[in-house]
Tab-separated table of C-alpha atoms and ligand atoms in Angstrom:
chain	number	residue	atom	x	y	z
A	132	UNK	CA	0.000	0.000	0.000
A	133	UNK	CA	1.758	3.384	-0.870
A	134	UNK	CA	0.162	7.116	-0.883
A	135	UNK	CA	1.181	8.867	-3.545
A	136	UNK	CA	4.219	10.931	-2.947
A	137	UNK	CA	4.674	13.008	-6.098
A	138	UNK	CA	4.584	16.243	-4.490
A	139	UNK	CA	6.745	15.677	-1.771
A	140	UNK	CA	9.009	13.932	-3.701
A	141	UNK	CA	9.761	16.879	-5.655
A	142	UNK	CA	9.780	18.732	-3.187
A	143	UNK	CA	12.515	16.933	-1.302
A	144	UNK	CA	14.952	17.021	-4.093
A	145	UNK	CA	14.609	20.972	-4.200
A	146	UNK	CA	15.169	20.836	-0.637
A	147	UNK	CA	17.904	18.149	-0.768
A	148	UNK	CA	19.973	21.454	-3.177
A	149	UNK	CA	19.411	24.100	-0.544
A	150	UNK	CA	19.725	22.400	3.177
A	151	UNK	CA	21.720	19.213	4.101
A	152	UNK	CA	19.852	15.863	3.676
A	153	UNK	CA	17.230	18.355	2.695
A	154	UNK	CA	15.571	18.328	6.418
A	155	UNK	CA	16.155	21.011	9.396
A	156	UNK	CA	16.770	18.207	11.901
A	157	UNK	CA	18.172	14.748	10.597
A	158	UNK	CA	15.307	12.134	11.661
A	159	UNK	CA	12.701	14.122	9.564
A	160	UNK	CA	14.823	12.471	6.070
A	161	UNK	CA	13.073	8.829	6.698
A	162	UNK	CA	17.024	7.785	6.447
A	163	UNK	CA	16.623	4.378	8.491
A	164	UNK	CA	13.394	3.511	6.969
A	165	UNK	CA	14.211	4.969	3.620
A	166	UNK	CA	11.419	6.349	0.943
A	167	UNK	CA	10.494	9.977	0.853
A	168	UNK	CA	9.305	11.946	3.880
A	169	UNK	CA	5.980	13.231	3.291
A	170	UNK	CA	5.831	17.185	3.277
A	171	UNK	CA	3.386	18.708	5.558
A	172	UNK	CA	0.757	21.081	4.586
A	173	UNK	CA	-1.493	21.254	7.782
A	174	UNK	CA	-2.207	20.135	10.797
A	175	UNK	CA	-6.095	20.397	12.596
A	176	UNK	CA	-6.815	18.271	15.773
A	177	UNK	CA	-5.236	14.285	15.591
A	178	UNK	CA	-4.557	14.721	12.206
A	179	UNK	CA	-2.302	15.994	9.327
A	180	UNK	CA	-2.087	16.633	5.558
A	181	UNK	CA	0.183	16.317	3.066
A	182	UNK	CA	1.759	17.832	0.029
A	183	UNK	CA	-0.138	15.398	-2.269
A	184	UNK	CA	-3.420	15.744	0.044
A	185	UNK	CA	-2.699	12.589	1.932
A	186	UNK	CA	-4.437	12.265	5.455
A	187	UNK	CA	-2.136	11.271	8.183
A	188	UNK	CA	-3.694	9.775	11.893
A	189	UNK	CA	-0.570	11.896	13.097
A	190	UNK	CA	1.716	9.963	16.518
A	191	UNK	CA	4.290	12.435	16.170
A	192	UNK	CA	2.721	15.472	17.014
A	193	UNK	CA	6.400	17.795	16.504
A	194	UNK	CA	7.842	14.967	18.204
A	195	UNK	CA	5.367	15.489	21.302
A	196	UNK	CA	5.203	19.163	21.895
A	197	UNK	CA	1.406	19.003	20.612
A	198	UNK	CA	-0.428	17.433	23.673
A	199	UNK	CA	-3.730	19.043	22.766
A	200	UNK	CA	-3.423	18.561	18.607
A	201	UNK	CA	-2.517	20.545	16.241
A	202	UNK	CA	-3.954	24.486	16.045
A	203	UNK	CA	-6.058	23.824	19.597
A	204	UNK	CA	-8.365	26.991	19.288
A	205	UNK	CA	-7.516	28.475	22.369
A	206	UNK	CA	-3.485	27.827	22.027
A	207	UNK	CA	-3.340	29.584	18.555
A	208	UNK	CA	-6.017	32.100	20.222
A	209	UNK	CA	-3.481	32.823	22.739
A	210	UNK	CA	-0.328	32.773	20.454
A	211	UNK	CA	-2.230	35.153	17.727
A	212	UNK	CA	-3.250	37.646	20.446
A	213	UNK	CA	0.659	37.816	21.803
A	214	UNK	CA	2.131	38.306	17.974
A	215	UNK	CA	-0.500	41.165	17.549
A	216	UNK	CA	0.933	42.836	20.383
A	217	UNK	CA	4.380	42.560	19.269
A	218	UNK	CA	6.234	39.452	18.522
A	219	UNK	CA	9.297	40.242	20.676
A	220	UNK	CA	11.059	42.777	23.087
A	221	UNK	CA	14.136	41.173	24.902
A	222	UNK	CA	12.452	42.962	27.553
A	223	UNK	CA	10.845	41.252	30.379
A	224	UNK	CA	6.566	40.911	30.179
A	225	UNK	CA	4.089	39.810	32.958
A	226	UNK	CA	3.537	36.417	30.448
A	227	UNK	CA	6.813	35.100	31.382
A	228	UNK	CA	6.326	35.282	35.050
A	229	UNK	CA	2.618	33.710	34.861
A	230	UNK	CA	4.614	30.937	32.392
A	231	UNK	CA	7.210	30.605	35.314
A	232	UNK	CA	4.517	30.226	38.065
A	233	UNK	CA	2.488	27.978	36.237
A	234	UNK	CA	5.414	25.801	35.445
A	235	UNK	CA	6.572	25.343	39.145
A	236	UNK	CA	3.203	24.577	40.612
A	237	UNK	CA	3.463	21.745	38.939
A	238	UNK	CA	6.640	20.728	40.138
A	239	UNK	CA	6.542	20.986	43.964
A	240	UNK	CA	10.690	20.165	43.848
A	241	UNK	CA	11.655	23.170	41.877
A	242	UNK	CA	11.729	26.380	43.629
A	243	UNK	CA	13.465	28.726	39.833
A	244	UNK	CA	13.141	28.429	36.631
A	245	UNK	CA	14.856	30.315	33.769
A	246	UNK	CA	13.202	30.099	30.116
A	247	UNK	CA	15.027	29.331	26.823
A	248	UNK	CA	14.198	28.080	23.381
A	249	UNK	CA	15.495	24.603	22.934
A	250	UNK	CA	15.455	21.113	25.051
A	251	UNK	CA	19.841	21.100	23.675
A	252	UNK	CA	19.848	24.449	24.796
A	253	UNK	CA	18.493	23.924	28.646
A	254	UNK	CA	20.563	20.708	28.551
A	255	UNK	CA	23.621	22.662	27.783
A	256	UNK	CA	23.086	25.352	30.658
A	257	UNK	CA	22.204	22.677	32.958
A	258	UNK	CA	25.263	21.166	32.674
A	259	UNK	CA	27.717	24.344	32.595
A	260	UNK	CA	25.374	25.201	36.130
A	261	UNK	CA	26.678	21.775	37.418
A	262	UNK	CA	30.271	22.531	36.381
A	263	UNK	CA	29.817	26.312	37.814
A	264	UNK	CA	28.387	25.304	40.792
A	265	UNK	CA	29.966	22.137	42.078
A	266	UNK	CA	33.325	23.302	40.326
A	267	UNK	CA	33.805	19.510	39.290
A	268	UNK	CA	34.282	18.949	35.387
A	269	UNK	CA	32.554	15.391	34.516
A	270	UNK	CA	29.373	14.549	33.911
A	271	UNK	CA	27.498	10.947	34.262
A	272	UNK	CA	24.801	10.337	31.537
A	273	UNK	CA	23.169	6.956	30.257
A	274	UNK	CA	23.261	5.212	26.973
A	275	UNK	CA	20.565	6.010	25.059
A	276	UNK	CA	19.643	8.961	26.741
A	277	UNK	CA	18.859	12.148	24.868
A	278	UNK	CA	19.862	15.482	25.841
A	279	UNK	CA	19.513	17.447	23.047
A	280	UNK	CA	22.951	17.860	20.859
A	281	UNK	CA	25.184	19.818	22.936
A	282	UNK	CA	28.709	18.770	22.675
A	283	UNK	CA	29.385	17.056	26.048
A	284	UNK	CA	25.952	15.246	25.378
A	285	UNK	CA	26.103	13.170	22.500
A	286	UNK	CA	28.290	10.336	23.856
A	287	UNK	CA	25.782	7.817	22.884
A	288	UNK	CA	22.647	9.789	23.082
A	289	UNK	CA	19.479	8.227	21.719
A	290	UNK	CA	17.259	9.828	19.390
A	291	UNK	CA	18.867	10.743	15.826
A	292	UNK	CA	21.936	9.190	16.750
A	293	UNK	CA	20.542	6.055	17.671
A	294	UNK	CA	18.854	5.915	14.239
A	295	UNK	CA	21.806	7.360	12.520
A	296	UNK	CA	23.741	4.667	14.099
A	297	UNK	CA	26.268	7.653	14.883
A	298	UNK	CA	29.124	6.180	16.829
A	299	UNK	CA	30.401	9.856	17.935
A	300	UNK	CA	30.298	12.846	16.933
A	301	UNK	CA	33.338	14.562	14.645
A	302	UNK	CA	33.809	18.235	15.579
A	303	UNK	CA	33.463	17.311	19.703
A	304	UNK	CA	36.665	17.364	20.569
A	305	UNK	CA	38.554	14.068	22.509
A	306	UNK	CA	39.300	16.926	25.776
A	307	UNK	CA	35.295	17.089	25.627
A	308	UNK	CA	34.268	13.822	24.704
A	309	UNK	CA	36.437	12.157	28.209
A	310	UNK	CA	34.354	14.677	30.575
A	311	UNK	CA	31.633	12.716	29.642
A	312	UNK	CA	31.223	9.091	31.305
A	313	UNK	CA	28.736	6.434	30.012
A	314	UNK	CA	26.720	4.100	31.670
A	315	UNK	CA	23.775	1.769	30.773
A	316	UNK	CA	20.291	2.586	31.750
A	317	UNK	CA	18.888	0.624	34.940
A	318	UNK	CA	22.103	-0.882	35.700
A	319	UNK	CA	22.739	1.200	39.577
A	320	UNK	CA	26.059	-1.162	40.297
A	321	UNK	CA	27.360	-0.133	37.157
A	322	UNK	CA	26.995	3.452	37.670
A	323	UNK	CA	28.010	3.195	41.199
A	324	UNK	CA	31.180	1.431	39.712
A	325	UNK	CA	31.824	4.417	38.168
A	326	UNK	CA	31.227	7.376	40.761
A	327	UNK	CA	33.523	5.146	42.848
A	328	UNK	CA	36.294	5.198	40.523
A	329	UNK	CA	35.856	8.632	39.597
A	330	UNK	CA	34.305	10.100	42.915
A	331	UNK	CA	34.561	14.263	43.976
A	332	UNK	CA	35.229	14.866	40.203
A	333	UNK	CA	31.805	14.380	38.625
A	334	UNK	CA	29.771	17.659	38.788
A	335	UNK	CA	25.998	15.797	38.232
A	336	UNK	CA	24.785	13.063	36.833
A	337	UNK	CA	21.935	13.435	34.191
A	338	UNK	CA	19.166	11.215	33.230
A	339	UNK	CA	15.644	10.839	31.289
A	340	UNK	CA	13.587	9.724	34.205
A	341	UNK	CA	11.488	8.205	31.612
A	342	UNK	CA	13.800	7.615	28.770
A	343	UNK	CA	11.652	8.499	25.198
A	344	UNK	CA	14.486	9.060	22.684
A	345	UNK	CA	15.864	5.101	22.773
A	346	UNK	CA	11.888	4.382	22.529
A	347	UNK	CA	10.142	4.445	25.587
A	348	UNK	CA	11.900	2.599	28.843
A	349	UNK	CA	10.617	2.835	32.212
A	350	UNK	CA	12.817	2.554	34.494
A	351	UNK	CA	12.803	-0.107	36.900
A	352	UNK	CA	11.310	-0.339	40.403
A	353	UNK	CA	13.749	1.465	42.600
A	354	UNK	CA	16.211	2.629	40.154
A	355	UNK	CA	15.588	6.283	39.940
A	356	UNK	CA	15.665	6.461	43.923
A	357	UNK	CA	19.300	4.893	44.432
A	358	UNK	CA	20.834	6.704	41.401
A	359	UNK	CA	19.793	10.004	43.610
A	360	UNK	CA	21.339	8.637	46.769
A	361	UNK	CA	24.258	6.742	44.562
A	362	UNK	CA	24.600	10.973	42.885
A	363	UNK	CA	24.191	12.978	46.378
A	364	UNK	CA	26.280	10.409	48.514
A	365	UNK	CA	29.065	11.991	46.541
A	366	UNK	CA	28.619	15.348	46.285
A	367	UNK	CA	27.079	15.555	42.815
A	368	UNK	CA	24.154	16.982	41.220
A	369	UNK	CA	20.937	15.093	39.702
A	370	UNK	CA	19.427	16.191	36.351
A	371	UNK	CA	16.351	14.861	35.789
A	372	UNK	CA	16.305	15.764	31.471
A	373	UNK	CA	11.900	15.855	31.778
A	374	UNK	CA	12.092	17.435	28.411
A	375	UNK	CA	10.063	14.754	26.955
A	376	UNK	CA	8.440	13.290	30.189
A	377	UNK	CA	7.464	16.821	31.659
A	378	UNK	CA	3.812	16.909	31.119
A	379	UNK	CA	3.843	13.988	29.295
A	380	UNK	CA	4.686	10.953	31.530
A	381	UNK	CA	2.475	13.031	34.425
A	382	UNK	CA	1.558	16.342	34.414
A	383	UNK	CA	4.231	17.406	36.640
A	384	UNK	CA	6.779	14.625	35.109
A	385	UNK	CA	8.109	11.212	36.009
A	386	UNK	CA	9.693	13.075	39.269
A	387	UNK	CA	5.839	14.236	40.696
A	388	UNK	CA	4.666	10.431	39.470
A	389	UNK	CA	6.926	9.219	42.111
A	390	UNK	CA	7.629	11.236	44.490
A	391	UNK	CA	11.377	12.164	43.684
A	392	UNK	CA	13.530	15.402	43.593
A	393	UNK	CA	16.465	16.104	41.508
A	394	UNK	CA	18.479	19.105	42.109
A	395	UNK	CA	17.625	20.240	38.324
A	396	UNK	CA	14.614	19.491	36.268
A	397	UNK	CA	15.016	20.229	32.074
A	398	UNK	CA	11.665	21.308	30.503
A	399	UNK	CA	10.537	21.388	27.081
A	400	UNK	CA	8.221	20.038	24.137
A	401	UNK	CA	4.743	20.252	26.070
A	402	UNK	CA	5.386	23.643	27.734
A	403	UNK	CA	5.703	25.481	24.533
A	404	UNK	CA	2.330	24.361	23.174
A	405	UNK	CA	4.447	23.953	19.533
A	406	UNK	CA	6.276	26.869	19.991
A	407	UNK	CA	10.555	27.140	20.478
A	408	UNK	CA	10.630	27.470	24.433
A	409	UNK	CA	12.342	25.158	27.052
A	410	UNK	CA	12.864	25.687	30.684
A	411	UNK	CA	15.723	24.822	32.747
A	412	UNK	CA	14.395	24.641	36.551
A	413	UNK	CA	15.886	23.971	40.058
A	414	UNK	CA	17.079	24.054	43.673
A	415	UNK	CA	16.689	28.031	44.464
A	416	UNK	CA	20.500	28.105	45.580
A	417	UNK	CA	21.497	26.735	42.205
A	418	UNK	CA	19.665	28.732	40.425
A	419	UNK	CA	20.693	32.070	42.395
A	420	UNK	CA	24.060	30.857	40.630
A	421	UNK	CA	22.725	31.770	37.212
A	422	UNK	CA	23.580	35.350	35.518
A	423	UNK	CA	22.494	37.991	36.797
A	424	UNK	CA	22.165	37.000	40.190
A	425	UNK	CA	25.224	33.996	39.893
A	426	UNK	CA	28.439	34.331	38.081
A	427	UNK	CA	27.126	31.713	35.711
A	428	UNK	CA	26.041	33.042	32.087
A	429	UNK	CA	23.551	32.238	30.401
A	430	UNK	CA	21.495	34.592	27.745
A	431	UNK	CA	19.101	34.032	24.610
A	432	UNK	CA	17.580	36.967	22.176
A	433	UNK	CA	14.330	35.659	21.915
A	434	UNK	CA	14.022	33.615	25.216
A	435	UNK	CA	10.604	34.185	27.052
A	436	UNK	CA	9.358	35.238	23.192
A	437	UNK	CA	5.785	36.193	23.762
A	438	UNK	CA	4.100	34.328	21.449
A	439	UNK	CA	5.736	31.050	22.772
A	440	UNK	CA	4.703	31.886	26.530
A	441	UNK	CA	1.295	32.148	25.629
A	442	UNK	CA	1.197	29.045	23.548
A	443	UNK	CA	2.438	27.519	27.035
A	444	UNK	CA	0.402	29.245	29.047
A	445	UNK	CA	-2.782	28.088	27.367
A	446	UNK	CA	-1.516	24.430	26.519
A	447	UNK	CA	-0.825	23.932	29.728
A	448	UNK	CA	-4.196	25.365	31.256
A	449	UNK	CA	-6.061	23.462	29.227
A	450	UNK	CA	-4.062	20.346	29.725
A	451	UNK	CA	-4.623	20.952	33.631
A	452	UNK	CA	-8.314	20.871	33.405
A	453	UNK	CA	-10.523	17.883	34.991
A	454	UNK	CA	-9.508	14.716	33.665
A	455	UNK	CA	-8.272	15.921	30.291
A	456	UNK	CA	-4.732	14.338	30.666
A	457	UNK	CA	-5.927	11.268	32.689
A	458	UNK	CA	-8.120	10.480	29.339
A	459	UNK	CA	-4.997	10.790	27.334
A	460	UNK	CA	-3.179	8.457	29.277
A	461	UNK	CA	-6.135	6.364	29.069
A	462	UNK	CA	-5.946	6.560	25.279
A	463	UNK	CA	-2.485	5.587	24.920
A	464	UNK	CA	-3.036	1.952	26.842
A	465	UNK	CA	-5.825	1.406	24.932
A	466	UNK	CA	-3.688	2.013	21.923
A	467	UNK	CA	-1.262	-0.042	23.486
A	468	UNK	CA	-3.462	-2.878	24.241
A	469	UNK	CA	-4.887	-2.900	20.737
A	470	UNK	CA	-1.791	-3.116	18.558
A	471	UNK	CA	-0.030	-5.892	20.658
A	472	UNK	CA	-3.373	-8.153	20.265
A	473	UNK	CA	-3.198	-6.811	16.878
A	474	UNK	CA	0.539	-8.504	16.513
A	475	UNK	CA	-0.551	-11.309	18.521
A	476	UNK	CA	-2.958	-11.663	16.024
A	477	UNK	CA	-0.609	-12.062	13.539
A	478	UNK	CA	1.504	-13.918	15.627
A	479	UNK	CA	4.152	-11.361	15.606
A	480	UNK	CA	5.755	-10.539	19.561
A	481	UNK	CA	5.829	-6.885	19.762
A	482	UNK	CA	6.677	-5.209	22.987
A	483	UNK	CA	4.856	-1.846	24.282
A	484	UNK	CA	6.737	0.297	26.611
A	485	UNK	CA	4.065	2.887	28.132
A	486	UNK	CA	4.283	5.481	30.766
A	487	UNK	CA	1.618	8.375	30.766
A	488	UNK	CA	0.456	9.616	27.229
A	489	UNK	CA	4.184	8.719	25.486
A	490	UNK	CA	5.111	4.919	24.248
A	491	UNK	CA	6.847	3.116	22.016
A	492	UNK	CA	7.021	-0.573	20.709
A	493	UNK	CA	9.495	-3.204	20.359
A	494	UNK	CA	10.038	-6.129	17.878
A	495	UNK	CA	11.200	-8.372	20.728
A	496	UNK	CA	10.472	-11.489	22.908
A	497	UNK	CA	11.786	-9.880	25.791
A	498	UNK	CA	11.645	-7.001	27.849
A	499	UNK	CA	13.546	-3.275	26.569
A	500	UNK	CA	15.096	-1.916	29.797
A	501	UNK	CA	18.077	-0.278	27.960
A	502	UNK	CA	20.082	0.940	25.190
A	503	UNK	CA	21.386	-2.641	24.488
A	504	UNK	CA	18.395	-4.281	24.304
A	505	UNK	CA	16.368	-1.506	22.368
A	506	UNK	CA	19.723	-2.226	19.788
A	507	UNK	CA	18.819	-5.680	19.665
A	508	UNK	CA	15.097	-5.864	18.801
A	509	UNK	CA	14.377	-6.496	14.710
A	510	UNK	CA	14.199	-3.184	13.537
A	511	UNK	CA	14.172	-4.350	10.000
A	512	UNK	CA	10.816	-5.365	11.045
A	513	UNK	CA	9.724	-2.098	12.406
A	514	UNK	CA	10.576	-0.741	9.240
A	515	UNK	CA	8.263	-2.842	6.972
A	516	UNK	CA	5.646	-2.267	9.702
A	517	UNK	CA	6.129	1.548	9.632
A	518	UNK	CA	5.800	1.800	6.217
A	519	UNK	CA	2.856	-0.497	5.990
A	520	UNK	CA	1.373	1.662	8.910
A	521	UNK	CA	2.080	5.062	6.578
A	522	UNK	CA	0.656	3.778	3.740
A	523	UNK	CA	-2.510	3.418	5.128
A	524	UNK	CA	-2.468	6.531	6.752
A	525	UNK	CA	-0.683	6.406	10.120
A	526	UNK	CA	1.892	8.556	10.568
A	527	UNK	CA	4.662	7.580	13.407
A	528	UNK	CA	8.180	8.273	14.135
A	529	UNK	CA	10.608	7.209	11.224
A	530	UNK	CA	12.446	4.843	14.370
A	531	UNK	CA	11.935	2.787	16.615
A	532	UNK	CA	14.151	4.751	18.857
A	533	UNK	CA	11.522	7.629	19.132
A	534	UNK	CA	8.357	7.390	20.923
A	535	UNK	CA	4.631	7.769	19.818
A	536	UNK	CA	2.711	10.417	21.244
A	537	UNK	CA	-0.812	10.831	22.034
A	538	UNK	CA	-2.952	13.982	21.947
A	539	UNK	CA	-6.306	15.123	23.623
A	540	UNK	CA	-7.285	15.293	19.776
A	541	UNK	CA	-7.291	12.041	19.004
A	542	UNK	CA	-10.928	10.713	18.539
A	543	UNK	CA	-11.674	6.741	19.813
A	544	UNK	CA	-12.507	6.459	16.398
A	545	UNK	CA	-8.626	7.426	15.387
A	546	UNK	CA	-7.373	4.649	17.782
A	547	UNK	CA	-10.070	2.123	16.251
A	548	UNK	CA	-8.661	2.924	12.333
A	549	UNK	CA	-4.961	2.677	13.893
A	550	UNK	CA	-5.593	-0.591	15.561
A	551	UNK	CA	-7.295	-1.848	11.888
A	552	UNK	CA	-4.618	-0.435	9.956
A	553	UNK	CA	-2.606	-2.142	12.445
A	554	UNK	CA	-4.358	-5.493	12.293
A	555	UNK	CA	-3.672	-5.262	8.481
A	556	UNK	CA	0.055	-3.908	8.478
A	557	UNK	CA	0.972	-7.264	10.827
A	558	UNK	CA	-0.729	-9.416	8.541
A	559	UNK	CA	1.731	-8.073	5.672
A	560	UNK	CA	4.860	-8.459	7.525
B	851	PLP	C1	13.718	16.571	22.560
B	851	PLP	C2	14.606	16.374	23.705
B	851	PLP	C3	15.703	17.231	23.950
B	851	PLP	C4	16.130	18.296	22.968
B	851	PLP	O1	15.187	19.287	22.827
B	851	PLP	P1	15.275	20.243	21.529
B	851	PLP	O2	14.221	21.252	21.770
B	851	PLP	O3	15.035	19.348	20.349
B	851	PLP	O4	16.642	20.811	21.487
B	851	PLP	C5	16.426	17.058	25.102
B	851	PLP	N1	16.117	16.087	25.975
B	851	PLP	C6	15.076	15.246	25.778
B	851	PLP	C7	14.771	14.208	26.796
B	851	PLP	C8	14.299	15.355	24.623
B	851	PLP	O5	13.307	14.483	24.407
């Protein structure tokens, strides 16, 4: 089953001339599953259209920033109003402070919070606050994590890289690349192995509470907990990266879920309602440490950008009304529920790894609890099965590394047409 591409095909090779791999961001290119992207016209509720007029059940939703669908009334309401009234001042407004407020009273751990305009960006100051404020160099992160593509942060990062099958990066230097030490997800004697051997000189250690960007893996019972203790025992920081699970895995993030508190909390996707606007939040007396008040800099032209705070603003009030994300959540295990019967079906073993309103699913017998074993599943069988799913109108990530994301747009009538489509992709395969 194929859509017709024409349109986007074309347009693809004029892009391919004028921007590299003809994509803004290297996982939009369909390299791993091959075929041509389809180019995106619009965007209204669940769903999206292409170049060529196809109609797309859409699970990527901007790679989850879109929590309520696309163009929610009252989120471009808000972000047209803002615009009108100027679309920037790199001046301080009274929307950034309700934006800041909102934020933290979801987040009863996090006392500051400074906005900024990318997930790599927040990931980046996070990490220079570490350094700055523990005035220790290394930093701890875990294979398959994603932080955005900072230079210290792509040892083995998830995401693009994962797909890309990018070993490391050229242009980080090797000075860079050893202040950053790898360990595997879920493994807590490995990683206290490691702040053993290299004790009072690691400034924080930085993790995906609910890893999204090497698919979906929860971590297991207990883990979270004793990396915090196995982190504080020795003097560093915790960075819980909630870019991805803030708002998404709960409303106030895998660390409200279960009752734990990092020192610093990344923010992103959901809190700019679609918009370019992260959040790096904290501990009040690291974030006093943060220019002007702290001797570390950090600055950004069009951080706090008006339109992008109201966008949040309104996403997130509407996201915080009476049982609206509860009913996404319940959405995305019945999703869950109905493609692995679906597989089973077909007798195909597929895996779903589900916390909150993001998931993902492995071709695998057994469980995904990290990097490794994501590595190991058949992804030559994900790709049939994605493109199988496309052609008949369901549009996921171009990975299996990436999650699926659902939306408060997305009709029981959307999940019933995935789960057919679904029923008929397996039978393919
Ligand atoms: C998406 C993501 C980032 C990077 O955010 P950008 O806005 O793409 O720079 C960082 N960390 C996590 C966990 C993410 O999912």
């Amino acid at each position: 089953m194929e859509k017709t591409l024409v349109k986007s095909q074309a347009l693809f090779e004029r892009a391919r001339r004028v921007i590299p791999g003809g994509v803004n961001s290297p996982v939009r290119a369909f390299k791993s599953v091959g075929g041509t992207p389809p180019f995106i016209t619009r965007g209204a509720g669940a769903h999206i259209t292409d170049a060529d007029g196809n109609e797309y059940i859409d699970y990527v939703l901007s790679w989850g920033p879109l929590i309520l669908g696309h163009a929610h009334k009252e989120v471009v309401a808000a972000a047209v109003e803002a615009i009108a009234g100027g679309s920037s001042f790199g001046a301080p407004t009274e929307r950034e402070v309700v934006l800041a407020e909102t934020i933290l009273s979801f987040f009863p751990g996090m006392e500051m919070i400074r906005l900024v305009s990318s997930g790599t960006e927040a990931a980046m100051t996070a990490v220079r606050l570490a350094r700055g404020y523990t005035r220790r160099d290394k930093i701890v992160k875990f294979a398959g994590c994603y932080h955005g593509h900072s230079d210290c942060l792509l040892a083995e990062a998830g995401s693009g890289i994962a797909t890309l099958g990018i070993p490391a990066t050229p242009g980080v230097t090797q000075a860079t690349a050893a202040d950053t030490l790898t360990v595997e997800f879920n493994d807590i004697a490995a990683l206290d192995a490691l702040l053993d051997q290299w004790g009072d000189t690691i400034a924080a250690v930085i993790v995906e509470p609910v890893p999204g960007n090497m698919g979906v893996v929860p971590p297991a019972d207990g883990f979270l907990p004793r990396l915090i203790s196995a982190a504080r025992s020795r003097g560093a920081l915790v960075i819980f990266d909630e870019v991805m699970s803030g708002f998404r895995a709960a409303l106030g993030g895998a660390q409200t879920l279960w009752g734990l508190d990092p020192d610093i909390t990344l923010l992103g996707k959901v809190i700019g309602g679609g918009f370019p606007l992260a959040a790096i939040a904290g501990k009040r007396h690291i974030m006093e440490h943060l220019a002007p008040s702290g001797p570390v800099y950090q600055a950004g032209t069009l951080s706090g950008n008006p339109a992008a705070v109201a966008a949040g603003i309104a996403t997130l009030t509407v996201l915080s009304g009476p049982g609206v994300f509860d009913t996404i959540a319940k959405k995305t295990d019945v999703l869950r529920r109905g493609l692995i019967d679906a597989a089973d079906s077909a007798g195909i073993r597929l895996r779903g790894n589900a916390v909150g309103t993001m998931m993902s699913f492995f071709f695998s017998d057994g469980p995904v609890d990290n990097f490794a074993a994501a590595k190991a599943t058949k992804s030559d069988l994900f790709v049939r099965w994605f493109h199988e799913m496309l052609g008949r109108g369901i549009y996921m990530a171009p990975s299996p590394f990436e999650a699926l994301f659902l939306s408060a747009a997305h009709s029981g009538r959307d999940i019933r047409d995935t789960v057919a489509a679904a029923r008929d992709a397996f039978a393919r395969l």
